[in-house]
Amino acid sequence: SQQGEEDPQALSIQEGENATMNCSYKTSINNLQWYRQNSGRGLVHLILIRSNEREKHSGRLRVTLDTSKKSSSLLITASRAADTASYFCATDSNTGKLIFGQGTTLQVKP
Amino acid sequence: ETGVTQTPRHLVMGMTNKKSLKCEQHLGHNAMYWYKQSAKKPLELMFVYNFKEQTENNSVPSRFSPECPNSSHLFLHLHTLQPEDSALYLCASSPLPTASNEKLFFGSGTQLSVL
């Protein structure tokens, strides 16, 4: 069964605005990761947050984790047209395998 | 450039053909993976290799046959595929075998179309 589910499935914003994507999961995790994928390309790792962390920053990215709600959010501040891509959360199962969600497609209009 | 190279980038094959996908990583990693990405579906883990040994086969049909001759190379041999096998096939690697807190490094994928 699917572990991570992103919300919304699609998001369209203007350049300069903030973009927020959410991920919900079902079972307990050791960590949660966010990846980005440009159209027709492979995934690129963005950030990893461990289960004992609540918030993490990397440049314009801010990730939060709420283990009580089994959810995470990815915030991209001051978005740019180059941020247009699909964003995936991935959680590790008890066997250590990464399970990916369906992703959020973000379009940033110039 | 992620250090993981996949060839070919695009492949069109008939249902009776036999073809192979190749993945090579230059990162010194010990674990390699095959994922399948279909439209409107989450990434599906297919196979995992740790130190050249297959440790995961996620109920993949036998028409997909993986091969890992060494820690740097991974192949996916394809034969008698079905149209529903058309997808983007992604190879990934990680430093340590499927341990927690490991991030994956992905190749650009092979876009496969089965006619």
PDB file of C-alpha atoms in Angstrom:
ATOM      1  CA  SER A   1       0.000   0.000   0.000  1.00  0.00           C
ATOM      2  CA  GLN A   2       1.083   3.534  -0.637  1.00  0.00           C
ATOM      3  CA  GLN A   3       3.011   5.035   2.255  1.00  0.00           C
ATOM      4  CA  GLY A   4       3.277   8.691   1.315  1.00  0.00           C
ATOM      5  CA  GLU A   5       0.587  10.799  -0.286  1.00  0.00           C
ATOM      6  CA  GLU A   6       1.205  14.341  -1.418  1.00  0.00           C
ATOM      7  CA  ASP A   7      -1.328  17.115  -1.422  1.00  0.00           C
ATOM      8  CA  PRO A   8      -2.187  18.964  -3.568  1.00  0.00           C
ATOM      9  CA  GLN A   9      -1.592  16.896  -6.707  1.00  0.00           C
ATOM     10  CA  ALA A  10      -1.008  20.075  -8.687  1.00  0.00           C
ATOM     11  CA  LEU A  11      -0.123  23.631  -7.697  1.00  0.00           C
ATOM     12  CA  SER A  12       0.223  26.734  -9.857  1.00  0.00           C
ATOM     13  CA  ILE A  13       1.628  29.978  -8.445  1.00  0.00           C
ATOM     14  CA  GLN A  14       3.261  33.207  -9.579  1.00  0.00           C
ATOM     15  CA  GLU A  15       6.979  33.773  -9.320  1.00  0.00           C
ATOM     16  CA  GLY A  16       7.876  35.245  -5.951  1.00  0.00           C
ATOM     17  CA  GLU A  17       5.051  33.516  -4.091  1.00  0.00           C
ATOM     18  CA  ASN A  18       5.563  30.715  -1.593  1.00  0.00           C
ATOM     19  CA  ALA A  19       4.627  27.133  -2.419  1.00  0.00           C
ATOM     20  CA  THR A  20       3.542  24.641   0.218  1.00  0.00           C
ATOM     21  CA  MET A  21       3.199  20.931  -0.381  1.00  0.00           C
ATOM     22  CA  ASN A  22       2.034  18.371   2.122  1.00  0.00           C
ATOM     23  CA  CYS A  23       2.769  14.700   2.598  1.00  0.00           C
ATOM     24  CA  SER A  24       0.867  12.237   4.747  1.00  0.00           C
ATOM     25  CA  TYR A  25       1.965   8.724   5.601  1.00  0.00           C
ATOM     26  CA  LYS A  26       0.489   5.757   7.367  1.00  0.00           C
ATOM     27  CA  THR A  27       3.056   3.903   9.448  1.00  0.00           C
ATOM     28  CA  SER A  28       5.856   4.970  11.770  1.00  0.00           C
ATOM     29  CA  ILE A  29       9.021   6.113  10.044  1.00  0.00           C
ATOM     30  CA  ASN A  30      12.717   6.622  10.725  1.00  0.00           C
ATOM     31  CA  ASN A  31      13.005   9.531   8.342  1.00  0.00           C
ATOM     32  CA  LEU A  32      11.186  11.356   5.579  1.00  0.00           C
ATOM     33  CA  GLN A  33      12.826  12.673   2.447  1.00  0.00           C
ATOM     34  CA  TRP A  34      11.784  15.121  -0.241  1.00  0.00           C
ATOM     35  CA  TYR A  35      12.859  14.796  -3.853  1.00  0.00           C
ATOM     36  CA  ARG A  36      12.402  16.939  -6.919  1.00  0.00           C
ATOM     37  CA  GLN A  37      11.963  15.724 -10.503  1.00  0.00           C
ATOM     38  CA  ASN A  38      12.134  17.839 -13.619  1.00  0.00           C
ATOM     39  CA  SER A  39      10.064  16.584 -16.520  1.00  0.00           C
ATOM     40  CA  GLY A  40      11.525  13.418 -18.056  1.00  0.00           C
ATOM     41  CA  ARG A  41      14.493  13.365 -15.696  1.00  0.00           C
ATOM     42  CA  GLY A  42      15.518  11.472 -12.597  1.00  0.00           C
ATOM     43  CA  LEU A  43      14.773  12.487  -9.043  1.00  0.00           C
ATOM     44  CA  VAL A  44      17.106  14.733  -7.110  1.00  0.00           C
ATOM     45  CA  HIS A  45      17.317  14.578  -3.326  1.00  0.00           C
ATOM     46  CA  LEU A  46      16.383  17.840  -1.607  1.00  0.00           C
ATOM     47  CA  ILE A  47      16.277  17.269   2.120  1.00  0.00           C
ATOM     48  CA  LEU A  48      15.999  14.542   4.761  1.00  0.00           C
ATOM     49  CA  ILE A  49      14.316  15.015   8.107  1.00  0.00           C
ATOM     50  CA  ARG A  50      14.643  12.439  10.858  1.00  0.00           C
ATOM     51  CA  SER A  51      11.744  11.290  13.000  1.00  0.00           C
ATOM     52  CA  ASN A  52      13.111  13.127  16.039  1.00  0.00           C
ATOM     53  CA  GLU A  53      13.366  16.432  14.156  1.00  0.00           C
ATOM     54  CA  ARG A  54      10.496  18.876  13.740  1.00  0.00           C
ATOM     55  CA  GLU A  55      11.868  21.366  11.246  1.00  0.00           C
ATOM     56  CA  LYS A  56      14.737  21.636   8.839  1.00  0.00           C
ATOM     57  CA  HIS A  57      15.947  24.342   6.454  1.00  0.00           C
ATOM     58  CA  SER A  58      18.011  24.281   3.298  1.00  0.00           C
ATOM     59  CA  GLY A  59      18.275  27.546   1.382  1.00  0.00           C
ATOM     60  CA  ARG A  60      14.749  28.501   0.308  1.00  0.00           C
ATOM     61  CA  LEU A  61      13.374  25.148   1.457  1.00  0.00           C
ATOM     62  CA  ARG A  62      11.735  24.554   4.798  1.00  0.00           C
ATOM     63  CA  VAL A  63      10.510  21.119   5.823  1.00  0.00           C
ATOM     64  CA  THR A  64       8.414  20.327   8.861  1.00  0.00           C
ATOM     65  CA  LEU A  65       7.541  16.956  10.322  1.00  0.00           C
ATOM     66  CA  ASP A  66       4.674  16.158  12.669  1.00  0.00           C
ATOM     67  CA  THR A  67       4.933  12.519  13.670  1.00  0.00           C
ATOM     68  CA  SER A  68       1.764  12.698  15.775  1.00  0.00           C
ATOM     69  CA  LYS A  69      -0.206  13.598  12.643  1.00  0.00           C
ATOM     70  CA  LYS A  70       2.002  11.487  10.369  1.00  0.00           C
ATOM     71  CA  SER A  71       2.500  14.418   8.058  1.00  0.00           C
ATOM     72  CA  SER A  72       5.201  16.626   6.606  1.00  0.00           C
ATOM     73  CA  SER A  73       5.215  19.834   4.626  1.00  0.00           C
ATOM     74  CA  LEU A  74       7.667  21.317   2.148  1.00  0.00           C
ATOM     75  CA  LEU A  75       7.707  25.092   1.823  1.00  0.00           C
ATOM     76  CA  ILE A  76       9.523  26.782  -1.038  1.00  0.00           C
ATOM     77  CA  THR A  77       9.867  30.490  -0.373  1.00  0.00           C
ATOM     78  CA  ALA A  78      10.189  33.198  -3.022  1.00  0.00           C
ATOM     79  CA  SER A  79       9.564  30.715  -5.810  1.00  0.00           C
ATOM     80  CA  ARG A  80      11.246  30.995  -9.192  1.00  0.00           C
ATOM     81  CA  ALA A  81      10.246  29.710 -12.612  1.00  0.00           C
ATOM     82  CA  ALA A  82      13.125  27.224 -12.301  1.00  0.00           C
ATOM     83  CA  ASP A  83      11.336  25.623  -9.327  1.00  0.00           C
ATOM     84  CA  THR A  84       8.758  24.219 -11.762  1.00  0.00           C
ATOM     85  CA  ALA A  85       8.956  20.453 -11.246  1.00  0.00           C
ATOM     86  CA  SER A  86       7.309  17.551  -9.472  1.00  0.00           C
ATOM     87  CA  TYR A  87       8.039  17.098  -5.784  1.00  0.00           C
ATOM     88  CA  PHE A  88       7.894  13.756  -4.010  1.00  0.00           C
ATOM     89  CA  CYS A  89       8.050  12.715  -0.415  1.00  0.00           C
ATOM     90  CA  ALA A  90       9.556   9.364   0.447  1.00  0.00           C
ATOM     91  CA  THR A  91       9.412   7.461   3.696  1.00  0.00           C
ATOM     92  CA  ASP A  92      11.405   4.491   4.821  1.00  0.00           C
ATOM     93  CA  SER A  93       9.550   1.356   5.763  1.00  0.00           C
ATOM     94  CA  ASN A  94      10.708  -0.952   8.520  1.00  0.00           C
ATOM     95  CA  THR A  95      12.759  -2.850   5.950  1.00  0.00           C
ATOM     96  CA  GLY A  96      14.678   0.291   5.024  1.00  0.00           C
ATOM     97  CA  LYS A  97      13.108   0.643   1.581  1.00  0.00           C
ATOM     98  CA  LEU A  98      12.125   4.095   0.448  1.00  0.00           C
ATOM     99  CA  ILE A  99       8.472   4.334  -0.560  1.00  0.00           C
ATOM    100  CA  PHE A 100       7.490   7.304  -2.706  1.00  0.00           C
ATOM    101  CA  GLY A 101       4.226   9.180  -2.978  1.00  0.00           C
ATOM    102  CA  GLN A 102       2.544  10.224  -6.215  1.00  0.00           C
ATOM    103  CA  GLY A 103       4.003  13.704  -6.058  1.00  0.00           C
ATOM    104  CA  THR A 104       2.887  17.306  -6.362  1.00  0.00           C
ATOM    105  CA  THR A 105       3.346  19.012  -9.716  1.00  0.00           C
ATOM    106  CA  LEU A 106       4.371  22.619  -9.167  1.00  0.00           C
ATOM    107  CA  GLN A 107       4.173  25.230 -11.873  1.00  0.00           C
ATOM    108  CA  VAL A 108       5.722  28.620 -11.190  1.00  0.00           C
ATOM    109  CA  LYS A 109       4.634  31.245 -13.704  1.00  0.00           C
ATOM    110  CA  PRO A 110       7.104  33.996 -14.554  1.00  0.00           C
TER     111      PRO A 110
ATOM    112  CA  GLU B   1      25.013  15.347 -13.084  1.00  0.00           C
ATOM    113  CA  THR B   2      24.224  12.933 -10.259  1.00  0.00           C
ATOM    114  CA  GLY B   3      26.968  10.414 -10.985  1.00  0.00           C
ATOM    115  CA  VAL B   4      24.454   7.797 -12.123  1.00  0.00           C
ATOM    116  CA  THR B   5      24.260   7.261 -15.875  1.00  0.00           C
ATOM    117  CA  GLN B   6      21.511   5.359 -17.646  1.00  0.00           C
ATOM    118  CA  THR B   7      21.421   4.239 -21.247  1.00  0.00           C
ATOM    119  CA  PRO B   8      19.586   4.390 -23.490  1.00  0.00           C
ATOM    120  CA  ARG B   9      17.527   7.490 -22.668  1.00  0.00           C
ATOM    121  CA  HIS B  10      14.697   6.346 -24.905  1.00  0.00           C
ATOM    122  CA  LEU B  11      13.735   2.875 -26.109  1.00  0.00           C
ATOM    123  CA  VAL B  12      10.925   1.656 -28.334  1.00  0.00           C
ATOM    124  CA  MET B  13      10.465  -2.075 -28.579  1.00  0.00           C
ATOM    125  CA  GLY B  14       7.960  -4.594 -29.815  1.00  0.00           C
ATOM    126  CA  MET B  15       6.455  -7.194 -27.545  1.00  0.00           C
ATOM    127  CA  THR B  16       8.654  -9.933 -28.976  1.00  0.00           C
ATOM    128  CA  ASN B  17      11.937  -8.025 -28.712  1.00  0.00           C
ATOM    129  CA  LYS B  18      14.712  -8.513 -26.193  1.00  0.00           C
ATOM    130  CA  LYS B  19      16.512  -5.433 -24.958  1.00  0.00           C
ATOM    131  CA  SER B  20      18.599  -4.355 -21.978  1.00  0.00           C
ATOM    132  CA  LEU B  21      18.753  -1.193 -19.913  1.00  0.00           C
ATOM    133  CA  LYS B  22      22.097  -0.199 -18.464  1.00  0.00           C
ATOM    134  CA  CYS B  23      22.960   1.783 -15.361  1.00  0.00           C
ATOM    135  CA  GLU B  24      26.412   2.824 -14.187  1.00  0.00           C
ATOM    136  CA  GLN B  25      27.314   4.752 -11.065  1.00  0.00           C
ATOM    137  CA  HIS B  26      30.607   6.522 -10.461  1.00  0.00           C
ATOM    138  CA  LEU B  27      30.007   7.274  -6.803  1.00  0.00           C
ATOM    139  CA  GLY B  28      31.494   4.218  -5.127  1.00  0.00           C
ATOM    140  CA  HIS B  29      28.096   3.229  -3.773  1.00  0.00           C
ATOM    141  CA  ASN B  30      27.292  -0.286  -2.626  1.00  0.00           C
ATOM    142  CA  ALA B  31      23.561  -0.421  -3.230  1.00  0.00           C
ATOM    143  CA  MET B  32      21.699  -0.072  -6.533  1.00  0.00           C
ATOM    144  CA  TYR B  33      18.009  -0.030  -7.327  1.00  0.00           C
ATOM    145  CA  TRP B  34      15.561  -0.232 -10.206  1.00  0.00           C
ATOM    146  CA  TYR B  35      12.359   1.806  -9.963  1.00  0.00           C
ATOM    147  CA  LYS B  36       9.452   1.976 -12.405  1.00  0.00           C
ATOM    148  CA  GLN B  37       7.587   5.259 -12.852  1.00  0.00           C
ATOM    149  CA  SER B  38       4.255   5.094 -14.677  1.00  0.00           C
ATOM    150  CA  ALA B  39       1.987   8.025 -15.354  1.00  0.00           C
ATOM    151  CA  LYS B  40      -0.344   8.858 -12.456  1.00  0.00           C
ATOM    152  CA  LYS B  41       1.256   6.258 -10.190  1.00  0.00           C
ATOM    153  CA  PRO B  42       3.873   6.435  -7.438  1.00  0.00           C
ATOM    154  CA  LEU B  43       7.365   5.183  -8.088  1.00  0.00           C
ATOM    155  CA  GLU B  44       7.455   1.418  -7.757  1.00  0.00           C
ATOM    156  CA  LEU B  45      10.520  -0.269  -6.333  1.00  0.00           C
ATOM    157  CA  MET B  46      11.411  -3.246  -8.513  1.00  0.00           C
ATOM    158  CA  PHE B  47      14.779  -4.627  -7.426  1.00  0.00           C
ATOM    159  CA  VAL B  48      17.466  -3.898  -4.852  1.00  0.00           C
ATOM    160  CA  TYR B  49      21.083  -5.009  -5.004  1.00  0.00           C
ATOM    161  CA  ASN B  50      23.406  -4.708  -2.039  1.00  0.00           C
ATOM    162  CA  PHE B  51      27.081  -5.478  -2.623  1.00  0.00           C
ATOM    163  CA  LYS B  52      26.094  -7.153  -5.940  1.00  0.00           C
ATOM    164  CA  GLU B  53      23.587  -9.457  -4.251  1.00  0.00           C
ATOM    165  CA  GLN B  54      19.879  -9.148  -4.961  1.00  0.00           C
ATOM    166  CA  THR B  55      18.099  -8.465  -1.699  1.00  0.00           C
ATOM    167  CA  GLU B  56      14.713  -7.375  -2.972  1.00  0.00           C
ATOM    168  CA  ASN B  57      12.415  -8.507  -5.761  1.00  0.00           C
ATOM    169  CA  ASN B  58       9.165  -6.639  -5.355  1.00  0.00           C
ATOM    170  CA  SER B  59       6.962  -9.234  -7.067  1.00  0.00           C
ATOM    171  CA  VAL B  60       8.252  -8.205 -10.459  1.00  0.00           C
ATOM    172  CA  PRO B  61       7.178 -10.370 -13.441  1.00  0.00           C
ATOM    173  CA  SER B  62       9.867 -12.658 -14.804  1.00  0.00           C
ATOM    174  CA  ARG B  63       9.910 -10.789 -18.118  1.00  0.00           C
ATOM    175  CA  PHE B  64      12.115  -8.321 -16.225  1.00  0.00           C
ATOM    176  CA  SER B  65      15.476  -9.839 -15.348  1.00  0.00           C
ATOM    177  CA  PRO B  66      18.068  -7.810 -13.416  1.00  0.00           C
ATOM    178  CA  GLU B  67      21.807  -8.356 -13.439  1.00  0.00           C
ATOM    179  CA  CYS B  68      24.462  -6.778 -11.252  1.00  0.00           C
ATOM    180  CA  PRO B  69      27.959  -7.887 -12.334  1.00  0.00           C
ATOM    181  CA  ASN B  70      29.682  -5.487  -9.929  1.00  0.00           C
ATOM    182  CA  SER B  71      28.820  -2.687  -7.526  1.00  0.00           C
ATOM    183  CA  SER B  72      29.065  -0.055 -10.266  1.00  0.00           C
ATOM    184  CA  HIS B  73      26.883  -1.604 -12.946  1.00  0.00           C
ATOM    185  CA  LEU B  74      23.273  -2.684 -13.047  1.00  0.00           C
ATOM    186  CA  PHE B  75      21.301  -4.054 -15.973  1.00  0.00           C
ATOM    187  CA  LEU B  76      17.640  -4.724 -16.562  1.00  0.00           C
ATOM    188  CA  HIS B  77      17.042  -7.315 -19.262  1.00  0.00           C
ATOM    189  CA  LEU B  78      13.656  -7.103 -20.947  1.00  0.00           C
ATOM    190  CA  HIS B  79      11.851  -9.767 -22.979  1.00  0.00           C
ATOM    191  CA  THR B  80       8.301 -10.318 -24.203  1.00  0.00           C
ATOM    192  CA  LEU B  81       7.090  -7.130 -22.566  1.00  0.00           C
ATOM    193  CA  GLN B  82       3.513  -5.903 -22.575  1.00  0.00           C
ATOM    194  CA  PRO B  83       2.244  -2.431 -23.555  1.00  0.00           C
ATOM    195  CA  GLU B  84       1.478  -1.735 -19.877  1.00  0.00           C
ATOM    196  CA  ASP B  85       5.190  -2.031 -19.172  1.00  0.00           C
ATOM    197  CA  SER B  86       5.702   1.277 -20.960  1.00  0.00           C
ATOM    198  CA  ALA B  87       7.108   3.643 -18.327  1.00  0.00           C
ATOM    199  CA  LEU B  88      10.155   5.562 -17.182  1.00  0.00           C
ATOM    200  CA  TYR B  89      12.651   3.157 -15.634  1.00  0.00           C
ATOM    201  CA  LEU B  90      14.883   4.781 -13.081  1.00  0.00           C
ATOM    202  CA  CYS B  91      18.106   3.477 -11.638  1.00  0.00           C
ATOM    203  CA  ALA B  92      19.354   4.730  -8.286  1.00  0.00           C
ATOM    204  CA  SER B  93      22.242   4.102  -5.933  1.00  0.00           C
ATOM    205  CA  SER B  94      23.055   4.767  -2.296  1.00  0.00           C
ATOM    206  CA  PRO B  95      26.252   4.563  -0.267  1.00  0.00           C
ATOM    207  CA  LEU B  96      25.104   1.834   2.089  1.00  0.00           C
ATOM    208  CA  PRO B  97      22.674  -1.015   1.581  1.00  0.00           C
ATOM    209  CA  THR B  98      19.076   0.045   2.190  1.00  0.00           C
ATOM    210  CA  ALA B  99      19.880   1.494   5.561  1.00  0.00           C
ATOM    211  CA  SER B 100      17.817   4.208   7.114  1.00  0.00           C
ATOM    212  CA  ASN B 101      18.848   7.783   6.567  1.00  0.00           C
ATOM    213  CA  GLU B 102      20.363   7.039   3.186  1.00  0.00           C
ATOM    214  CA  LYS B 103      19.463   9.277   0.302  1.00  0.00           C
ATOM    215  CA  LEU B 104      19.206   7.945  -3.222  1.00  0.00           C
ATOM    216  CA  PHE B 105      21.039   9.229  -6.254  1.00  0.00           C
ATOM    217  CA  PHE B 106      18.996   8.749  -9.421  1.00  0.00           C
ATOM    218  CA  GLY B 107      19.903   8.487 -13.066  1.00  0.00           C
ATOM    219  CA  SER B 108      17.904  10.348 -15.705  1.00  0.00           C
ATOM    220  CA  GLY B 109      15.956   7.229 -16.587  1.00  0.00           C
ATOM    221  CA  THR B 110      15.091   5.256 -19.701  1.00  0.00           C
ATOM    222  CA  GLN B 111      11.737   6.124 -21.244  1.00  0.00           C
ATOM    223  CA  LEU B 112      10.447   2.793 -22.523  1.00  0.00           C
ATOM    224  CA  SER B 113       7.619   2.393 -25.006  1.00  0.00           C
ATOM    225  CA  VAL B 114       6.329  -1.098 -25.763  1.00  0.00           C
ATOM    226  CA  LEU B 115       4.343  -1.352 -28.978  1.00  0.00           C
TER     227      LEU B 115
END
